[in-house]
Amino acid sequence: MNDFSRRGLLKTTAVAGAGAVVVPAVAAAEAPGASAVTEATVSGGHGAQCRPAKLTGRIVRPDDPGYTDARLGWDQLFSHYPLVIVFAQNTQDVVNALTWARQNDVALRVRSGRHSLEGWSNVDNGLVIDISELKSVHIDASARVATVGAGLNQLEAVTTLAKRNFAVTTGTEGSVGLAGATLGGGFGFLTRWLGMACDSLIGAEIVVAEGGECAKVIKVDLHHHADLLWALRGAGNGNFGIVTSLTYKLAPLKSVTYLTATWDGIGDLRRVFQAYQRTMPFTDNRLGTQLEVHPHQILLFAVLPEGTPAEAKKLLAPLLSIDSPKVKTQVGNWGDVYAGFQTPITLEPANWKFSSQFAKKPFPTKAIDVIASFIRKAPTDDSNYFVQAFGGTVRKSPRGGTAFPHRDALFYAEPGAGWGKRSDRPGVCDPLTPQAQAWIAEFSQALRPYVDGAYVNVPNIGMQEWETAYWGSNFGRLRRIKADYDPRNVFQYDQSIPPASC
């Protein structure tokens, strides 16, 4: 559910045409939610009894050969052992799984891209409903609308749409699930130009709990269940039901300029950071940027839709004029560029920890020095401090509004640490784990005086008043919507939205 490049370096060069993805099982005219299931046929109405449900789809149990691979998430810091994992092949499989869990009083979790950063998309001795194999795509080019399966990851979505010269906002890390990223807000290189990922969401199909033990499918858009659409635009995945397809308004996009700049060491951090926060949230809305501070270098990444290298360099001049960074540029199809800067999961560390923050005011010099101090004593070279500029179209809420509250932020920021090697034996205690976790906790606490709010897709475990940190004044409305669609709190996890009690 984390949705941008905080976990490691973006590749500083991208190979045109490399990594283009053909989405498996993509149907040209049928979205994954398109099935015989309708609200009228799933159950007999509110409070009705259901027939005994049977699990359908691709089912994996503990004694099956593929169980270890099926249960593992991206972050191997967490290791859970579910009773059964259902890889849904269509919406009916999701309905059956939800009904079965309710009839058998089994705890359940919803999973898509396996990037839940506190392991909350998995559960011991319960049912995991995995929708990652719902990958159909339907694009209406004339209407500039796409309906896609909730199982697409961001790489599949970006490259598939780019082949038709379209785009929506996504995060920069391709293996993150599109649904999870979007439903928590979603931001990346196109955010200042197109707004949040959730801003382009104009419809969804979602399986919700019905009565005491049933499930039903509802279609959500601006004219049907508009309150739930508002909630899905920023509340986070798995709070109200199981989203099986998403409908987006598309933006035309033929090419981008991709620029990277590298400063050796962090001696220029004060000047670079001050220039970044002073200019990047206020520049041309097309320009999307992120700044990464690593133990041995500072990295700037920028994407300019429908722009040239000369334009990008001119817009970035306040930063590029500091010292003499190494600068590289590339022009190409957005899908090719995006695929080119991905890092294979097998090359990433096994364990990760993050803390999310939003800044509404520029950091004073004292705060920038805090960053430098902690980066110098980072537990590993894979540790970094990541900044994404906001402003631009982010400040405009779409028709119907969204539950995402942080539109007035100057930038999003996040300390992160990665450590350990990937293996088929996750959960084994790594000697670096206490050090890395303590570093993140102390780092984020040291910056608390300068930040305001947190990001639901990057949850801060142990945070006091996390409800208002994620959703601000929207939390009360989210609780009321939860009471309407999930009054029995079927969909719950450590920091899920509880239903209003009255």
mmCIF file with all atom_site columns, N, CA and C in Angstrom, residues 180-239:
data_model
loop_
_atom_site.group_PDB
_atom_site.id
_atom_site.type_symbol
_atom_site.label_atom_id
_atom_site.label_alt_id
_atom_site.label_comp_id
_atom_site.label_asym_id
_atom_site.label_entity_id
_atom_site.label_seq_id
_atom_site.pdbx_PDB_ins_code
_atom_site.Cartn_x
_atom_site.Cartn_y
_atom_site.Cartn_z
_atom_site.occupancy
_atom_site.B_iso_or_equiv
_atom_site.pdbx_formal_charge
_atom_site.auth_seq_id
_atom_site.auth_comp_id
_atom_site.auth_asym_id
_atom_site.auth_atom_id
_atom_site.pdbx_PDB_model_num
ATOM 1   N N  . GLY A 1 180 ? -4.964  -0.079  -3.598  1.00 0.00 ? 180 GLY A N  1
ATOM 2   C CA . GLY A 1 180 ? -4.563  0.406   -2.285  1.00 0.00 ? 180 GLY A CA 1
ATOM 3   C C  . GLY A 1 180 ? -4.018  1.813   -2.330  1.00 0.00 ? 180 GLY A C  1
ATOM 4   N N  . ALA A 1 181 ? -3.194  2.097   -3.340  1.00 0.00 ? 181 ALA A N  1
ATOM 5   C CA . ALA A 1 181 ? -2.627  3.439   -3.475  1.00 0.00 ? 181 ALA A CA 1
ATOM 6   C C  . ALA A 1 181 ? -3.729  4.475   -3.697  1.00 0.00 ? 181 ALA A C  1
ATOM 7   N N  . THR A 1 182 ? -4.645  4.186   -4.610  1.00 0.00 ? 182 THR A N  1
ATOM 8   C CA . THR A 1 182 ? -5.704  5.125   -4.945  1.00 0.00 ? 182 THR A CA 1
ATOM 9   C C  . THR A 1 182 ? -6.641  5.372   -3.768  1.00 0.00 ? 182 THR A C  1
ATOM 10  N N  . LEU A 1 183 ? -7.031  4.307   -3.088  1.00 0.00 ? 183 LEU A N  1
ATOM 11  C CA . LEU A 1 183 ? -8.036  4.438   -2.036  1.00 0.00 ? 183 LEU A CA 1
ATOM 12  C C  . LEU A 1 183 ? -7.513  5.175   -0.809  1.00 0.00 ? 183 LEU A C  1
ATOM 13  N N  . GLY A 1 184 ? -6.190  5.270   -0.670  1.00 0.00 ? 184 GLY A N  1
ATOM 14  C CA . GLY A 1 184 ? -5.628  6.064   0.416   1.00 0.00 ? 184 GLY A CA 1
ATOM 15  C C  . GLY A 1 184 ? -5.323  7.493   0.024   1.00 0.00 ? 184 GLY A C  1
ATOM 16  N N  . GLY A 1 185 ? -5.471  7.822   -1.242  1.00 0.00 ? 185 GLY A N  1
ATOM 17  C CA . GLY A 1 185 ? -5.162  9.153   -1.766  1.00 0.00 ? 185 GLY A CA 1
ATOM 18  C C  . GLY A 1 185 ? -4.343  9.022   -3.030  1.00 0.00 ? 185 GLY A C  1
ATOM 19  N N  . GLY A 1 186 ? -3.109  8.525   -2.893  1.00 0.00 ? 186 GLY A N  1
ATOM 20  C CA . GLY A 1 186 ? -2.272  8.229   -4.050  1.00 0.00 ? 186 GLY A CA 1
ATOM 21  C C  . GLY A 1 186 ? -1.596  9.449   -4.634  1.00 0.00 ? 186 GLY A C  1
ATOM 22  N N  . PHE A 1 187 ? -0.251  9.474   -4.613  1.00 0.00 ? 187 PHE A N  1
ATOM 23  C CA . PHE A 1 187 ? 0.457   10.580  -5.253  1.00 0.00 ? 187 PHE A CA 1
ATOM 24  C C  . PHE A 1 187 ? 1.810   10.128  -5.773  1.00 0.00 ? 187 PHE A C  1
ATOM 25  N N  . GLY A 1 188 ? 2.304   10.880  -6.770  1.00 0.00 ? 188 GLY A N  1
ATOM 26  C CA . GLY A 1 188 ? 3.556   10.554  -7.425  1.00 0.00 ? 188 GLY A CA 1
ATOM 27  C C  . GLY A 1 188 ? 3.970   11.692  -8.337  1.00 0.00 ? 188 GLY A C  1
ATOM 28  N N  . PHE A 1 189 ? 4.635   11.350  -9.428  1.00 0.00 ? 189 PHE A N  1
ATOM 29  C CA . PHE A 1 189 ? 5.178   12.385  -10.314 1.00 0.00 ? 189 PHE A CA 1
ATOM 30  C C  . PHE A 1 189 ? 4.113   13.204  -11.041 1.00 0.00 ? 189 PHE A C  1
ATOM 31  N N  . LEU A 1 190 ? 2.911   12.676  -11.209 1.00 0.00 ? 190 LEU A N  1
ATOM 32  C CA . LEU A 1 190 ? 1.876   13.395  -11.954 1.00 0.00 ? 190 LEU A CA 1
ATOM 33  C C  . LEU A 1 190 ? 0.902   14.135  -11.040 1.00 0.00 ? 190 LEU A C  1
ATOM 34  N N  . THR A 1 191 ? 1.163   14.132  -9.743  1.00 0.00 ? 191 THR A N  1
ATOM 35  C CA . THR A 1 191 ? 0.209   14.665  -8.780  1.00 0.00 ? 191 THR A CA 1
ATOM 36  C C  . THR A 1 191 ? -0.053  16.156  -8.961  1.00 0.00 ? 191 THR A C  1
ATOM 37  N N  . ARG A 1 192 ? 0.988   16.946  -9.118  1.00 0.00 ? 192 ARG A N  1
ATOM 38  C CA . ARG A 1 192 ? 0.779   18.386  -9.220  1.00 0.00 ? 192 ARG A CA 1
ATOM 39  C C  . ARG A 1 192 ? 0.054   18.752  -10.513 1.00 0.00 ? 192 ARG A C  1
ATOM 40  N N  . TRP A 1 193 ? 0.137   17.876  -11.500 1.00 0.00 ? 193 TRP A N  1
ATOM 41  C CA . TRP A 1 193 ? -0.515  18.105  -12.791 1.00 0.00 ? 193 TRP A CA 1
ATOM 42  C C  . TRP A 1 193 ? -1.955  17.593  -12.798 1.00 0.00 ? 193 TRP A C  1
ATOM 43  N N  . LEU A 1 194 ? -2.186  16.388  -12.297 1.00 0.00 ? 194 LEU A N  1
ATOM 44  C CA . LEU A 1 194 ? -3.499  15.743  -12.381 1.00 0.00 ? 194 LEU A CA 1
ATOM 45  C C  . LEU A 1 194 ? -4.231  15.661  -11.053 1.00 0.00 ? 194 LEU A C  1
ATOM 46  N N  . GLY A 1 195 ? -3.571  16.036  -9.964  1.00 0.00 ? 195 GLY A N  1
ATOM 47  C CA . GLY A 1 195 ? -4.183  15.865  -8.661  1.00 0.00 ? 195 GLY A CA 1
ATOM 48  C C  . GLY A 1 195 ? -3.865  14.509  -8.076  1.00 0.00 ? 195 GLY A C  1
ATOM 49  N N  . MET A 1 196 ? -4.476  14.187  -6.950  1.00 0.00 ? 196 MET A N  1
ATOM 50  C CA . MET A 1 196 ? -4.283  12.900  -6.307  1.00 0.00 ? 196 MET A CA 1
ATOM 51  C C  . MET A 1 196 ? -4.845  11.781  -7.185  1.00 0.00 ? 196 MET A C  1
ATOM 52  N N  . ALA A 1 197 ? -4.360  10.568  -6.972  1.00 0.00 ? 197 ALA A N  1
ATOM 53  C CA . ALA A 1 197 ? -4.920  9.431   -7.709  1.00 0.00 ? 197 ALA A CA 1
ATOM 54  C C  . ALA A 1 197 ? -6.417  9.304   -7.456  1.00 0.00 ? 197 ALA A C  1
ATOM 55  N N  . CYS A 1 198 ? -6.838  9.527   -6.214  1.00 0.00 ? 198 CYS A N  1
ATOM 56  C CA . CYS A 1 198 ? -8.258  9.396   -5.889  1.00 0.00 ? 198 CYS A CA 1
ATOM 57  C C  . CYS A 1 198 ? -9.110  10.463  -6.557  1.00 0.00 ? 198 CYS A C  1
ATOM 58  N N  . ASP A 1 199 ? -8.490  11.575  -6.986  1.00 0.00 ? 199 ASP A N  1
ATOM 59  C CA . ASP A 1 199 ? -9.251  12.631  -7.648  1.00 0.00 ? 199 ASP A CA 1
ATOM 60  C C  . ASP A 1 199 ? -9.768  12.185  -9.013  1.00 0.00 ? 199 ASP A C  1
ATOM 61  N N  . SER A 1 200 ? -9.061  11.244  -9.645  1.00 0.00 ? 200 SER A N  1
ATOM 62  C CA . SER A 1 200 ? -9.481  10.735  -10.954 1.00 0.00 ? 200 SER A CA 1
ATOM 63  C C  . SER A 1 200 ? -10.433 9.561   -10.834 1.00 0.00 ? 200 SER A C  1
ATOM 64  N N  . LEU A 1 201 ? -10.670 9.077   -9.613  1.00 0.00 ? 201 LEU A N  1
ATOM 65  C CA . LEU A 1 201 ? -11.573 7.943   -9.406  1.00 0.00 ? 201 LEU A CA 1
ATOM 66  C C  . LEU A 1 201 ? -13.016 8.429   -9.498  1.00 0.00 ? 201 LEU A C  1
ATOM 67  N N  . ILE A 1 202 ? -13.738 7.940   -10.503 1.00 0.00 ? 202 ILE A N  1
ATOM 68  C CA . ILE A 1 202 ? -15.121 8.383   -10.701 1.00 0.00 ? 202 ILE A CA 1
ATOM 69  C C  . ILE A 1 202 ? -16.128 7.266   -10.478 1.00 0.00 ? 202 ILE A C  1
ATOM 70  N N  . GLY A 1 203 ? -15.652 6.067   -10.189 1.00 0.00 ? 203 GLY A N  1
ATOM 71  C CA . GLY A 1 203 ? -16.573 4.967   -9.931  1.00 0.00 ? 203 GLY A CA 1
ATOM 72  C C  . GLY A 1 203 ? -15.842 3.751   -9.408  1.00 0.00 ? 203 GLY A C  1
ATOM 73  N N  . ALA A 1 204 ? -16.583 2.839   -8.808  1.00 0.00 ? 204 ALA A N  1
ATOM 74  C CA . ALA A 1 204 ? -15.993 1.608   -8.296  1.00 0.00 ? 204 ALA A CA 1
ATOM 75  C C  . ALA A 1 204 ? -17.070 0.556   -8.152  1.00 0.00 ? 204 ALA A C  1
ATOM 76  N N  . GLU A 1 205 ? -16.654 -0.692  -8.190  1.00 0.00 ? 205 GLU A N  1
ATOM 77  C CA . GLU A 1 205 ? -17.502 -1.810  -7.789  1.00 0.00 ? 205 GLU A CA 1
ATOM 78  C C  . GLU A 1 205 ? -16.942 -2.322  -6.473  1.00 0.00 ? 205 GLU A C  1
ATOM 79  N N  . ILE A 1 206 ? -17.812 -2.530  -5.494  1.00 0.00 ? 206 ILE A N  1
ATOM 80  C CA . ILE A 1 206 ? -17.344 -2.927  -4.171  1.00 0.00 ? 206 ILE A CA 1
ATOM 81  C C  . ILE A 1 206 ? -18.289 -3.964  -3.572  1.00 0.00 ? 206 ILE A C  1
ATOM 82  N N  . VAL A 1 207 ? -17.714 -4.985  -2.962  1.00 0.00 ? 207 VAL A N  1
ATOM 83  C CA . VAL A 1 207 ? -18.472 -6.013  -2.259  1.00 0.00 ? 207 VAL A CA 1
ATOM 84  C C  . VAL A 1 207 ? -18.541 -5.617  -0.795  1.00 0.00 ? 207 VAL A C  1
ATOM 85  N N  . VAL A 1 208 ? -19.745 -5.480  -0.268  1.00 0.00 ? 208 VAL A N  1
ATOM 86  C CA . VAL A 1 208 ? -19.937 -5.058  1.107   1.00 0.00 ? 208 VAL A CA 1
ATOM 87  C C  . VAL A 1 208 ? -20.701 -6.120  1.881   1.00 0.00 ? 208 VAL A C  1
ATOM 88  N N  . ALA A 1 209 ? -20.623 -6.040  3.201   1.00 0.00 ? 209 ALA A N  1
ATOM 89  C CA . ALA A 1 209 ? -21.381 -6.943  4.060   1.00 0.00 ? 209 ALA A CA 1
ATOM 90  C C  . ALA A 1 209 ? -22.853 -6.553  4.029   1.00 0.00 ? 209 ALA A C  1
ATOM 91  N N  . GLU A 1 210 ? -23.720 -7.569  4.122   1.00 0.00 ? 210 GLU A N  1
ATOM 92  C CA . GLU A 1 210 ? -25.157 -7.336  4.095   1.00 0.00 ? 210 GLU A CA 1
ATOM 93  C C  . GLU A 1 210 ? -25.805 -8.176  5.190   1.00 0.00 ? 210 GLU A C  1
ATOM 94  N N  . GLY A 1 211 ? -26.631 -7.546  6.010   1.00 0.00 ? 211 GLY A N  1
ATOM 95  C CA . GLY A 1 211 ? -27.320 -8.281  7.053   1.00 0.00 ? 211 GLY A CA 1
ATOM 96  C C  . GLY A 1 211 ? -26.362 -8.948  8.025   1.00 0.00 ? 211 GLY A C  1
ATOM 97  N N  . GLY A 1 212 ? -26.769 -10.087 8.553   1.00 0.00 ? 212 GLY A N  1
ATOM 98  C CA . GLY A 1 212 ? -25.988 -10.767 9.559   1.00 0.00 ? 212 GLY A CA 1
ATOM 99  C C  . GLY A 1 212 ? -24.886 -11.640 9.036   1.00 0.00 ? 212 GLY A C  1
ATOM 100 N N  . GLU A 1 213 ? -25.025 -12.138 7.790   1.00 0.00 ? 213 GLU A N  1
ATOM 101 C CA . GLU A 1 213 ? -24.008 -13.062 7.296   1.00 0.00 ? 213 GLU A CA 1
ATOM 102 C C  . GLU A 1 213 ? -23.824 -13.035 5.785   1.00 0.00 ? 213 GLU A C  1
ATOM 103 N N  . CYS A 1 214 ? -24.462 -12.100 5.116   1.00 0.00 ? 214 CYS A N  1
ATOM 104 C CA . CYS A 1 214 ? -24.454 -12.079 3.651   1.00 0.00 ? 214 CYS A CA 1
ATOM 105 C C  . CYS A 1 214 ? -23.450 -11.063 3.099   1.00 0.00 ? 214 CYS A C  1
ATOM 106 N N  . ALA A 1 215 ? -23.416 -10.985 1.777   1.00 0.00 ? 215 ALA A N  1
ATOM 107 C CA . ALA A 1 215 ? -22.588 -10.017 1.067   1.00 0.00 ? 215 ALA A CA 1
ATOM 108 C C  . ALA A 1 215 ? -23.330 -9.575  -0.180  1.00 0.00 ? 215 ALA A C  1
ATOM 109 N N  . LYS A 1 216 ? -23.062 -8.378  -0.631  1.00 0.00 ? 216 LYS A N  1
ATOM 110 C CA . LYS A 1 216 ? -23.675 -7.903  -1.869  1.00 0.00 ? 216 LYS A CA 1
ATOM 111 C C  . LYS A 1 216 ? -22.705 -7.005  -2.612  1.00 0.00 ? 216 LYS A C  1
ATOM 112 N N  . VAL A 1 217 ? -22.985 -6.823  -3.881  1.00 0.00 ? 217 VAL A N  1
ATOM 113 C CA . VAL A 1 217 ? -22.168 -5.978  -4.749  1.00 0.00 ? 217 VAL A CA 1
ATOM 114 C C  . VAL A 1 217 ? -22.915 -4.684  -5.009  1.00 0.00 ? 217 VAL A C  1
ATOM 115 N N  . ILE A 1 218 ? -22.233 -3.558  -4.870  1.00 0.00 ? 218 ILE A N  1
ATOM 116 C CA . ILE A 1 218 ? -22.847 -2.286  -5.230  1.00 0.00 ? 218 ILE A CA 1
ATOM 117 C C  . ILE A 1 218 ? -21.922 -1.529  -6.170  1.00 0.00 ? 218 ILE A C  1
ATOM 118 N N  . LYS A 1 219 ? -22.541 -0.753  -7.046  1.00 0.00 ? 219 LYS A N  1
ATOM 119 C CA . LYS A 1 219 ? -21.812 0.120   -7.958  1.00 0.00 ? 219 LYS A CA 1
ATOM 120 C C  . LYS A 1 219 ? -21.833 1.530   -7.388  1.00 0.00 ? 219 LYS A C  1
ATOM 121 N N  . VAL A 1 220 ? -20.686 2.149   -7.367  1.00 0.00 ? 220 VAL A N  1
ATOM 122 C CA . VAL A 1 220 ? -20.530 3.450   -6.725  1.00 0.00 ? 220 VAL A CA 1
ATOM 123 C C  . VAL A 1 220 ? -20.077 4.470   -7.760  1.00 0.00 ? 220 VAL A C  1
ATOM 124 N N  . ASP A 1 221 ? -20.746 5.600   -7.813  1.00 0.00 ? 221 ASP A N  1
ATOM 125 C CA . ASP A 1 221 ? -20.301 6.713   -8.643  1.00 0.00 ? 221 ASP A CA 1
ATOM 126 C C  . ASP A 1 221 ? -20.919 7.989   -8.084  1.00 0.00 ? 221 ASP A C  1
ATOM 127 N N  . LEU A 1 222 ? -20.835 9.076   -8.835  1.00 0.00 ? 222 LEU A N  1
ATOM 128 C CA . LEU A 1 222 ? -21.336 10.357  -8.333  1.00 0.00 ? 222 LEU A CA 1
ATOM 129 C C  . LEU A 1 222 ? -22.850 10.378  -8.184  1.00 0.00 ? 222 LEU A C  1
ATOM 130 N N  . HIS A 1 223 ? -23.543 9.430   -8.824  1.00 0.00 ? 223 HIS A N  1
ATOM 131 C CA . HIS A 1 223 ? -25.001 9.403   -8.775  1.00 0.00 ? 223 HIS A CA 1
ATOM 132 C C  . HIS A 1 223 ? -25.548 8.248   -7.955  1.00 0.00 ? 223 HIS A C  1
ATOM 133 N N  . HIS A 1 224 ? -24.701 7.302   -7.593  1.00 0.00 ? 224 HIS A N  1
ATOM 134 C CA . HIS A 1 224 ? -25.126 6.142   -6.825  1.00 0.00 ? 224 HIS A CA 1
ATOM 135 C C  . HIS A 1 224 ? -24.140 5.933   -5.679  1.00 0.00 ? 224 HIS A C  1
ATOM 136 N N  . HIS A 1 225 ? -24.667 5.987   -4.458  1.00 0.00 ? 225 HIS A N  1
ATOM 137 C CA . HIS A 1 225 ? -23.813 5.841   -3.270  1.00 0.00 ? 225 HIS A CA 1
ATOM 138 C C  . HIS A 1 225 ? -22.671 6.867   -3.293  1.00 0.00 ? 225 HIS A C  1
ATOM 139 N N  . ALA A 1 226 ? -23.022 8.109   -3.596  1.00 0.00 ? 226 ALA A N  1
ATOM 140 C CA . ALA A 1 226 ? -22.002 9.158   -3.727  1.00 0.00 ? 226 ALA A CA 1
ATOM 141 C C  . ALA A 1 226 ? -21.235 9.370   -2.427  1.00 0.00 ? 226 ALA A C  1
ATOM 142 N N  . ASP A 1 227 ? -21.894 9.122   -1.296  1.00 0.00 ? 227 ASP A N  1
ATOM 143 C CA . ASP A 1 227 ? -21.189 9.265   -0.015  1.00 0.00 ? 227 ASP A CA 1
ATOM 144 C C  . ASP A 1 227 ? -20.069 8.237   0.116   1.00 0.00 ? 227 ASP A C  1
ATOM 145 N N  . LEU A 1 228 ? -20.307 7.021   -0.387  1.00 0.00 ? 228 LEU A N  1
ATOM 146 C CA . LEU A 1 228 ? -19.272 5.992   -0.324  1.00 0.00 ? 228 LEU A CA 1
ATOM 147 C C  . LEU A 1 228 ? -18.135 6.308   -1.293  1.00 0.00 ? 228 LEU A C  1
ATOM 148 N N  . LEU A 1 229 ? -18.461 6.878   -2.477  1.00 0.00 ? 229 LEU A N  1
ATOM 149 C CA . LEU A 1 229 ? -17.399 7.295   -3.389  1.00 0.00 ? 229 LEU A CA 1
ATOM 150 C C  . LEU A 1 229 ? -16.507 8.337   -2.714  1.00 0.00 ? 229 LEU A C  1
ATOM 151 N N  . TRP A 1 230 ? -17.121 9.292   -2.033  1.00 0.00 ? 230 TRP A N  1
ATOM 152 C CA . TRP A 1 230 ? -16.340 10.297  -1.298  1.00 0.00 ? 230 TRP A CA 1
ATOM 153 C C  . TRP A 1 230 ? -15.398 9.610   -0.325  1.00 0.00 ? 230 TRP A C  1
ATOM 154 N N  . ALA A 1 231 ? -15.895 8.621   0.409   1.00 0.00 ? 231 ALA A N  1
ATOM 155 C CA . ALA A 1 231 ? -15.072 7.926   1.401   1.00 0.00 ? 231 ALA A CA 1
ATOM 156 C C  . ALA A 1 231 ? -13.954 7.124   0.752   1.00 0.00 ? 231 ALA A C  1
ATOM 157 N N  . LEU A 1 232 ? -14.268 6.455   -0.361  1.00 0.00 ? 232 LEU A N  1
ATOM 158 C CA . LEU A 1 232 ? -13.253 5.654   -1.037  1.00 0.00 ? 232 LEU A CA 1
ATOM 159 C C  . LEU A 1 232 ? -12.126 6.518   -1.584  1.00 0.00 ? 232 LEU A C  1
ATOM 160 N N  . ARG A 1 233 ? -12.381 7.774   -1.785  1.00 0.00 ? 233 ARG A N  1
ATOM 161 C CA . ARG A 1 233 ? -11.354 8.700   -2.248  1.00 0.00 ? 233 ARG A CA 1
ATOM 162 C C  . ARG A 1 233 ? -10.516 9.205   -1.064  1.00 0.00 ? 233 ARG A C  1
ATOM 163 N N  . GLY A 1 234 ? -9.796  8.288   -0.411  1.00 0.00 ? 234 GLY A N  1
ATOM 164 C CA . GLY A 1 234 ? -8.867  8.730   0.614   1.00 0.00 ? 234 GLY A CA 1
ATOM 165 C C  . GLY A 1 234 ? -8.959  8.051   1.961   1.00 0.00 ? 234 GLY A C  1
ATOM 166 N N  . ALA A 1 235 ? -9.969  7.205   2.174   1.00 0.00 ? 235 ALA A N  1
ATOM 167 C CA . ALA A 1 235 ? -10.116 6.565   3.490   1.00 0.00 ? 235 ALA A CA 1
ATOM 168 C C  . ALA A 1 235 ? -9.139  5.421   3.700   1.00 0.00 ? 235 ALA A C  1
ATOM 169 N N  . GLY A 1 236 ? -8.597  4.887   2.612   1.00 0.00 ? 236 GLY A N  1
ATOM 170 C CA . GLY A 1 236 ? -7.719  3.733   2.729   1.00 0.00 ? 236 GLY A CA 1
ATOM 171 C C  . GLY A 1 236 ? -8.443  2.452   2.372   1.00 0.00 ? 236 GLY A C  1
ATOM 172 N N  . ASN A 1 237 ? -7.689  1.441   1.968   1.00 0.00 ? 237 ASN A N  1
ATOM 173 C CA . ASN A 1 237 ? -8.274  0.184   1.503   1.00 0.00 ? 237 ASN A CA 1
ATOM 174 C C  . ASN A 1 237 ? -8.784  -0.651  2.674   1.00 0.00 ? 237 ASN A C  1
ATOM 175 N N  . GLY A 1 238 ? -9.861  -1.407  2.434   1.00 0.00 ? 238 GLY A N  1
ATOM 176 C CA . GLY A 1 238 ? -10.329 -2.391  3.395   1.00 0.00 ? 238 GLY A CA 1
ATOM 177 C C  . GLY A 1 238 ? -11.119 -1.851  4.553   1.00 0.00 ? 238 GLY A C  1
ATOM 178 N N  . ASN A 1 239 ? -11.669 -0.640  4.457   1.00 0.00 ? 239 ASN A N  1
ATOM 179 C CA . ASN A 1 239 ? -12.454 -0.066  5.548   1.00 0.00 ? 239 ASN A CA 1
ATOM 180 C C  . ASN A 1 239 ? -13.952 -0.286  5.402   1.00 0.00 ? 239 ASN A C  1
#
